[in-house]
XYZ file of C-alpha atoms in Angstrom:
439
model
C 80.128 170.296 72.062
C 80.138 169.711 75.801
C 82.963 167.703 77.309
C 81.916 164.625 79.239
C 83.701 163.017 82.141
C 82.245 159.751 83.492
C 83.172 159.001 87.072
C 82.170 155.496 88.275
C 80.036 155.358 91.392
C 82.312 152.611 92.768
C 85.656 153.860 91.535
C 87.748 151.373 93.508
C 85.757 148.384 92.219
C 86.067 149.702 88.658
C 89.853 149.969 89.026
C 90.077 146.402 90.331
C 88.086 145.064 87.381
C 90.130 147.094 84.884
C 93.413 145.740 86.254
C 92.063 142.186 86.171
C 90.776 142.635 82.609
C 94.130 144.007 81.452
C 95.959 141.015 82.954
C 93.556 138.537 81.318
C 93.984 140.322 77.982
C 97.770 140.021 78.235
C 97.523 136.335 79.170
C 95.375 135.543 76.116
C 97.895 137.262 73.842
C 100.868 135.398 75.346
C 101.498 132.085 73.509
C 103.658 130.863 76.408
C 101.140 131.674 79.141
C 100.615 127.988 79.924
C 104.190 127.680 81.179
C 103.049 129.198 84.485
C 100.092 128.164 86.663
C 97.073 130.459 86.435
C 97.401 131.484 90.085
C 100.720 133.180 89.282
C 98.936 135.713 87.044
C 96.365 136.383 89.744
C 99.098 136.995 92.330
C 100.851 139.252 89.807
C 97.841 141.580 89.809
C 97.908 141.603 93.620
C 101.552 142.687 93.548
C 100.760 145.301 90.884
C 98.049 146.840 93.071
C 100.473 146.943 95.984
C 103.161 148.768 93.980
C 100.985 151.367 92.205
C 100.954 154.908 93.559
C 97.373 155.485 94.754
C 98.118 158.634 96.784
C 95.723 157.248 99.372
C 96.334 154.099 101.405
C 92.598 153.626 101.956
C 91.935 153.598 98.199
C 94.691 151.054 97.661
C 93.266 148.765 100.335
C 89.734 149.051 98.912
C 90.920 148.210 95.382
C 92.811 145.226 96.787
C 89.722 144.021 98.655
C 87.557 144.279 95.526
C 90.101 142.344 93.485
C 90.833 139.595 96.003
C 87.232 139.082 97.163
C 87.400 135.675 98.867
C 90.789 134.752 97.455
C 91.968 133.139 94.238
C 88.891 130.905 94.044
C 86.737 133.961 93.296
C 88.566 134.521 89.989
C 90.002 131.050 89.355
C 87.597 130.263 86.520
C 88.414 133.418 84.520
C 92.175 133.021 84.862
C 92.087 129.290 84.094
C 90.048 129.932 80.934
C 92.477 132.633 79.826
C 95.458 130.287 80.221
C 93.695 127.416 78.434
C 92.914 129.666 75.451
C 96.662 129.857 74.748
C 96.935 126.072 74.431
C 96.133 124.502 71.044
C 93.805 121.510 70.854
C 95.395 118.659 72.781
C 94.640 114.952 72.482
C 96.558 111.692 72.684
C 97.863 112.133 69.125
C 98.586 115.871 69.229
C 100.489 117.432 72.133
C 101.843 120.970 71.561
C 105.470 121.792 72.197
C 104.795 123.810 75.363
C 103.209 120.743 77.000
C 105.704 118.198 75.684
C 108.496 119.977 77.549
C 108.982 121.355 81.043
C 109.374 125.118 81.648
C 113.182 124.746 81.580
C 112.996 123.243 78.071
C 113.800 119.638 79.047
C 111.745 116.824 77.524
C 108.786 115.713 79.641
C 106.852 113.470 77.235
C 109.032 110.353 76.889
C 106.570 108.060 75.109
C 103.633 109.057 72.905
C 101.370 106.366 71.526
C 97.640 106.514 70.714
C 96.834 104.473 73.826
C 99.618 105.553 76.179
C 101.593 108.616 77.247
C 104.546 108.496 79.649
C 105.893 111.657 81.286
C 109.209 111.652 83.171
C 111.568 114.407 84.281
C 115.147 113.112 84.105
C 116.248 115.854 86.489
C 113.765 114.703 89.152
C 114.911 111.066 88.829
C 118.571 112.089 89.036
C 118.014 114.290 92.079
C 115.920 111.598 93.761
C 118.730 109.057 93.362
C 121.262 111.569 94.650
C 119.044 112.040 97.718
C 118.870 108.385 98.712
C 116.084 106.928 96.575
C 115.373 103.476 98.042
C 111.748 102.591 97.267
C 109.245 103.015 94.432
C 105.471 103.084 94.865
C 103.096 102.500 91.945
C 99.340 102.975 91.872
C 96.601 103.827 89.373
C 93.441 105.916 89.535
C 90.397 105.795 87.273
C 88.101 108.515 85.890
C 90.934 111.035 85.510
C 91.752 110.015 81.946
C 90.811 112.653 79.364
C 87.626 112.150 77.376
C 88.476 112.489 73.686
C 86.305 114.313 71.199
C 83.316 112.470 69.784
C 84.250 110.509 66.700
C 87.880 110.039 67.688
C 89.189 106.517 67.156
C 91.343 106.832 70.299
C 89.273 106.336 73.462
C 91.219 106.439 76.714
C 88.551 107.507 79.226
C 88.124 103.904 80.397
C 91.801 103.542 81.216
C 93.763 104.915 84.141
C 96.291 107.491 85.253
C 99.199 105.515 86.726
C 101.876 107.219 88.805
C 105.128 106.027 90.323
C 106.505 107.796 93.378
C 110.035 107.632 94.677
C 110.768 107.484 98.403
C 114.038 109.173 99.324
C 116.063 109.686 102.484
C 113.940 110.584 105.503
C 110.750 109.230 103.909
C 110.381 112.189 101.519
C 108.138 111.154 98.607
C 108.099 112.705 95.126
C 106.287 111.698 91.913
C 108.803 110.662 89.270
C 106.586 109.174 86.561
C 103.101 109.900 85.159
C 101.318 107.537 82.777
C 98.042 107.896 80.874
C 97.080 104.414 79.688
C 94.078 102.990 77.844
C 94.551 99.399 79.012
C 95.884 97.527 82.035
C 97.412 94.475 80.388
C 100.720 92.912 81.342
C 102.332 94.150 78.121
C 101.241 97.708 78.969
C 102.871 97.518 82.388
C 106.018 96.093 80.790
C 106.255 99.230 78.623
C 105.746 101.409 81.727
C 108.395 99.624 83.794
C 110.870 99.493 80.890
C 110.644 103.283 80.581
C 111.133 103.590 84.340
C 114.161 101.296 84.141
C 115.716 103.410 81.383
C 115.124 106.598 83.391
C 116.868 105.073 86.420
C 119.804 103.998 84.244
C 120.110 107.454 82.699
C 120.240 108.912 86.203
C 123.020 106.522 87.283
C 124.879 105.008 84.291
C 127.348 103.244 86.610
C 124.611 101.088 88.157
C 123.023 99.734 84.970
C 122.719 96.141 86.167
C 122.889 96.703 89.905
C 119.768 98.771 90.547
C 117.995 97.386 93.601
C 114.895 98.997 95.062
C 111.726 97.998 96.828
C 108.716 98.296 94.514
C 105.350 98.518 96.295
C 102.265 97.881 94.138
C 98.712 96.648 94.625
C 97.762 92.997 94.169
C 97.068 93.092 90.427
C 98.500 90.139 88.530
C 99.327 92.122 85.380
C 101.335 94.655 87.404
C 103.134 92.008 89.447
C 104.040 89.808 86.467
C 105.370 92.783 84.499
C 107.382 94.084 87.464
C 108.983 90.679 88.045
C 109.945 90.383 84.380
C 111.435 93.876 84.080
C 112.945 94.092 87.587
C 113.983 90.547 88.585
C 116.450 91.968 91.136
C 113.862 94.214 92.837
C 111.930 93.295 95.972
C 108.317 93.362 94.713
C 105.983 93.943 97.659
C 102.241 94.362 98.041
C 100.274 97.064 99.799
C 99.139 96.086 103.294
C 96.040 98.289 103.014
C 94.900 96.540 99.819
C 95.589 93.226 101.561
C 93.357 94.104 104.520
C 90.653 95.258 102.090
C 90.743 91.935 100.239
C 90.465 89.961 103.474
C 87.656 92.144 104.843
C 85.642 91.886 101.617
C 86.022 88.100 101.562
C 85.010 87.927 105.235
C 81.877 89.964 104.508
C 80.969 87.973 101.391
C 81.094 84.755 103.444
C 78.767 86.232 106.071
C 81.290 86.241 108.924
C 80.704 89.861 109.940
C 77.514 88.978 111.840
C 79.586 86.755 114.159
C 82.065 89.560 114.891
C 79.577 92.352 115.608
C 76.000 92.530 116.799
C 73.802 90.071 118.648
C 75.337 86.959 117.074
C 78.937 87.830 117.891
C 81.038 84.963 119.167
C 84.100 85.440 121.384
C 85.933 82.515 119.831
C 85.403 83.787 116.289
C 86.433 87.318 117.308
C 89.641 85.972 118.834
C 90.289 83.811 115.742
C 89.735 86.749 113.353
C 92.013 89.066 115.347
C 94.745 86.417 115.258
C 94.504 86.100 111.474
C 94.465 89.873 111.014
C 97.919 90.134 112.567
C 99.533 87.662 110.128
C 101.159 90.348 107.917
C 103.406 91.226 110.878
C 104.600 87.639 111.438
C 107.627 86.089 109.655
C 106.691 83.190 107.376
C 108.851 80.684 109.254
C 106.618 81.162 112.315
C 103.297 80.363 110.603
C 103.448 76.767 111.849
C 102.877 78.150 115.363
C 99.547 79.790 114.422
C 96.722 77.487 115.499
C 94.130 79.787 113.880
C 95.422 78.743 110.433
C 94.649 75.068 111.023
C 91.029 74.762 112.088
C 87.902 76.927 112.473
C 87.285 78.291 115.991
C 83.858 76.578 116.293
C 82.595 73.011 115.946
C 80.809 71.671 112.877
C 77.361 72.261 114.346
C 77.885 76.018 114.596
C 76.354 78.116 111.748
C 79.701 79.900 111.239
C 81.716 76.696 110.740
C 81.367 76.543 106.948
C 82.149 80.263 106.532
C 85.270 79.966 108.712
C 86.420 76.877 106.798
C 85.904 78.641 103.473
C 87.889 81.647 104.668
C 90.802 79.426 105.719
C 90.693 77.734 102.305
C 90.768 81.188 100.692
C 93.804 82.163 102.781
C 95.733 79.009 101.913
C 94.924 79.005 98.187
C 95.248 82.741 97.504
C 97.723 84.154 100.015
C 99.790 81.367 101.580
C 100.535 79.768 98.209
C 100.600 81.177 94.693
C 101.985 84.421 93.229
C 101.070 86.602 96.236
C 102.643 84.408 98.911
C 105.928 86.329 99.127
C 104.490 89.836 98.783
C 102.548 90.643 101.927
C 104.859 89.976 104.874
C 105.517 93.297 106.654
C 107.578 91.910 109.514
C 110.402 94.327 110.394
C 109.324 96.626 107.552
C 109.368 99.988 109.283
C 108.446 102.269 106.371
C 106.438 102.159 103.121
C 104.093 99.302 103.977
C 101.335 100.700 101.722
C 100.815 102.642 98.491
C 99.342 105.542 100.466
C 101.836 108.029 98.986
C 100.357 107.522 95.521
C 96.796 107.263 96.895
C 97.135 110.624 98.664
C 98.586 112.168 95.529
C 95.570 110.981 93.540
C 93.307 112.582 96.137
C 95.071 115.918 95.645
C 94.832 115.441 91.885
C 91.053 115.008 92.107
C 90.685 118.119 94.272
C 92.684 120.260 91.857
C 90.942 119.055 88.693
C 87.504 118.975 90.383
C 85.895 116.895 87.626
C 85.926 113.438 86.084
C 87.713 112.966 82.766
C 89.330 116.435 82.645
C 90.773 117.845 79.394
C 94.201 116.467 78.588
C 95.706 119.969 78.668
C 94.504 120.480 82.255
C 95.905 117.114 83.304
C 99.308 117.846 81.772
C 99.480 121.269 83.414
C 98.900 119.605 86.786
C 101.591 117.003 86.023
C 104.054 119.805 85.309
C 103.013 121.663 88.442
C 103.600 118.580 90.624
C 106.971 118.092 88.940
C 107.947 121.647 89.899
C 106.884 120.980 93.501
C 108.951 117.762 93.504
C 111.944 119.746 92.266
C 111.537 122.166 95.169
C 111.245 119.276 97.658
C 114.449 117.685 96.438
C 116.265 121.017 96.458
C 115.213 121.464 100.087
C 116.548 117.989 100.883
C 119.915 119.011 99.465
C 119.932 122.154 101.568
C 118.673 120.469 104.759
C 119.942 116.852 104.521
C 118.859 115.915 108.060
C 115.261 116.969 107.589
C 112.761 114.118 107.244
C 109.136 113.675 106.388
C 106.775 115.416 108.807
C 104.261 113.010 110.358
C 101.124 113.790 112.297
C 101.483 113.080 115.993
C 99.058 110.138 115.902
C 100.852 108.616 112.889
C 104.220 108.981 114.586
C 102.924 107.340 117.779
C 101.354 104.501 115.774
C 104.599 103.852 113.884
C 106.577 103.822 117.128
C 104.171 101.294 118.684
C 104.387 98.992 115.648
C 108.191 99.158 115.603
C 108.419 98.561 119.344
C 106.114 95.522 119.169
C 108.085 93.963 116.292
C 111.395 94.553 118.059
C 110.041 92.921 121.225
C 108.859 89.891 119.245
C 112.250 89.665 117.533
C 113.848 89.345 120.969
C 111.439 86.484 121.765
C 112.407 84.732 118.526
C 116.059 84.982 119.495
C 115.327 83.113 122.739
C 115.582 79.357 123.303
C 111.958 78.641 122.317
C 108.824 80.333 121.003
C 105.338 79.119 121.957
C 101.986 79.239 120.186
C 100.625 81.310 123.088
C 103.281 83.994 122.591
C 102.677 84.065 118.833
C 98.908 84.318 119.263
C 99.222 87.135 121.791
C 101.570 89.027 119.449
C 99.253 88.606 116.437
C 96.188 89.846 118.310
C 98.166 92.857 119.485
C 99.312 93.656 115.934
C 95.791 93.228 114.530
C 95.027 96.730 115.834
C 97.285 98.129 113.122
C 95.465 96.602 110.134
C 92.201 97.967 108.785
C 88.991 96.121 109.628
C 86.728 98.024 107.228
C 85.788 97.059 103.683
C 85.461 100.059 101.369
């Protein structure tokens, strides 16, 4: 019988595929494979190729090129599937042990109900408080809830993923709470905030009744009512971006946009609108000096008169009185005027998951990954206590201009008198720093 030796035409490519296959095989056999992100196994093969003795540097480089291709994305699907195969079926009623806990063994899933899960790392909350936690930002995102199997009596895909971020010294932001919720009722938010309150108390037992933070949320009545009931000592504030969106949408629905842009634009209406746009940066005790709040900028014969009057009525009934009246003043608020920290996080979450209604296992793996990143951020803060949040140049310049304008106006307020002309000029200047677009 003749011996047979098969030599691949592309030997280097064959070696790359064999090494990748061996790694995937080991991952599938490892019940704890989900404790690490899939990219770590891919990078492990890269390191293995680098350390093997190939006797030829050119061969080693060629094998590495065949394996890496265009980076992790070229093999992401295979490695993600291999990791997911090690995770048992996961739904709102059944979460395996390796996803209920963090890699260090600490409990991650704090509340498990058919219509709600709450995930908190006590270590992250404790470290955040030790690093100057002073503000909390809450926001929800839709279409990231898992879609349960057909026939299941628990349906959460119409709910939301709600996250709460903590803002520490230097403006460093970290996620400290993840919630998967079916409904958005006041009683649901009460459960969320009660769990947050308990986590804060566990982190600092000596401050059980003296916890005082700023809590920034959007203008949703259920959220606001629940926050005020659970945290009566907190300063509950609204998001200035959501405020500008509400005003811009109301302006457009009343038909005022045609008088601000285009052939029908009116200088008086433009000036009036710019004055109103700057109101979030004016202290409430100066509103009596704003002429734009009293009357429309045109006479009754003008086609825009009714729309302007209706917008002023909307301002007075919705924002100057009622439950929102104390939430949207941003005067002398130098940081955290919006919920952008949570909004940006949700954007990253969408990019990583790359699909609507991802499997619950995938969502929980991302939650754990972000918790690990938060742990690293806080550890860096402890090592470099003077380091702050890095801002883009344009964002830093914008913040400096806003702060400088508010400080200048504060000096005017301290003077012997303040005129309507000065207030109007200040408001129109500050209107540049509020959004004018309705999304």
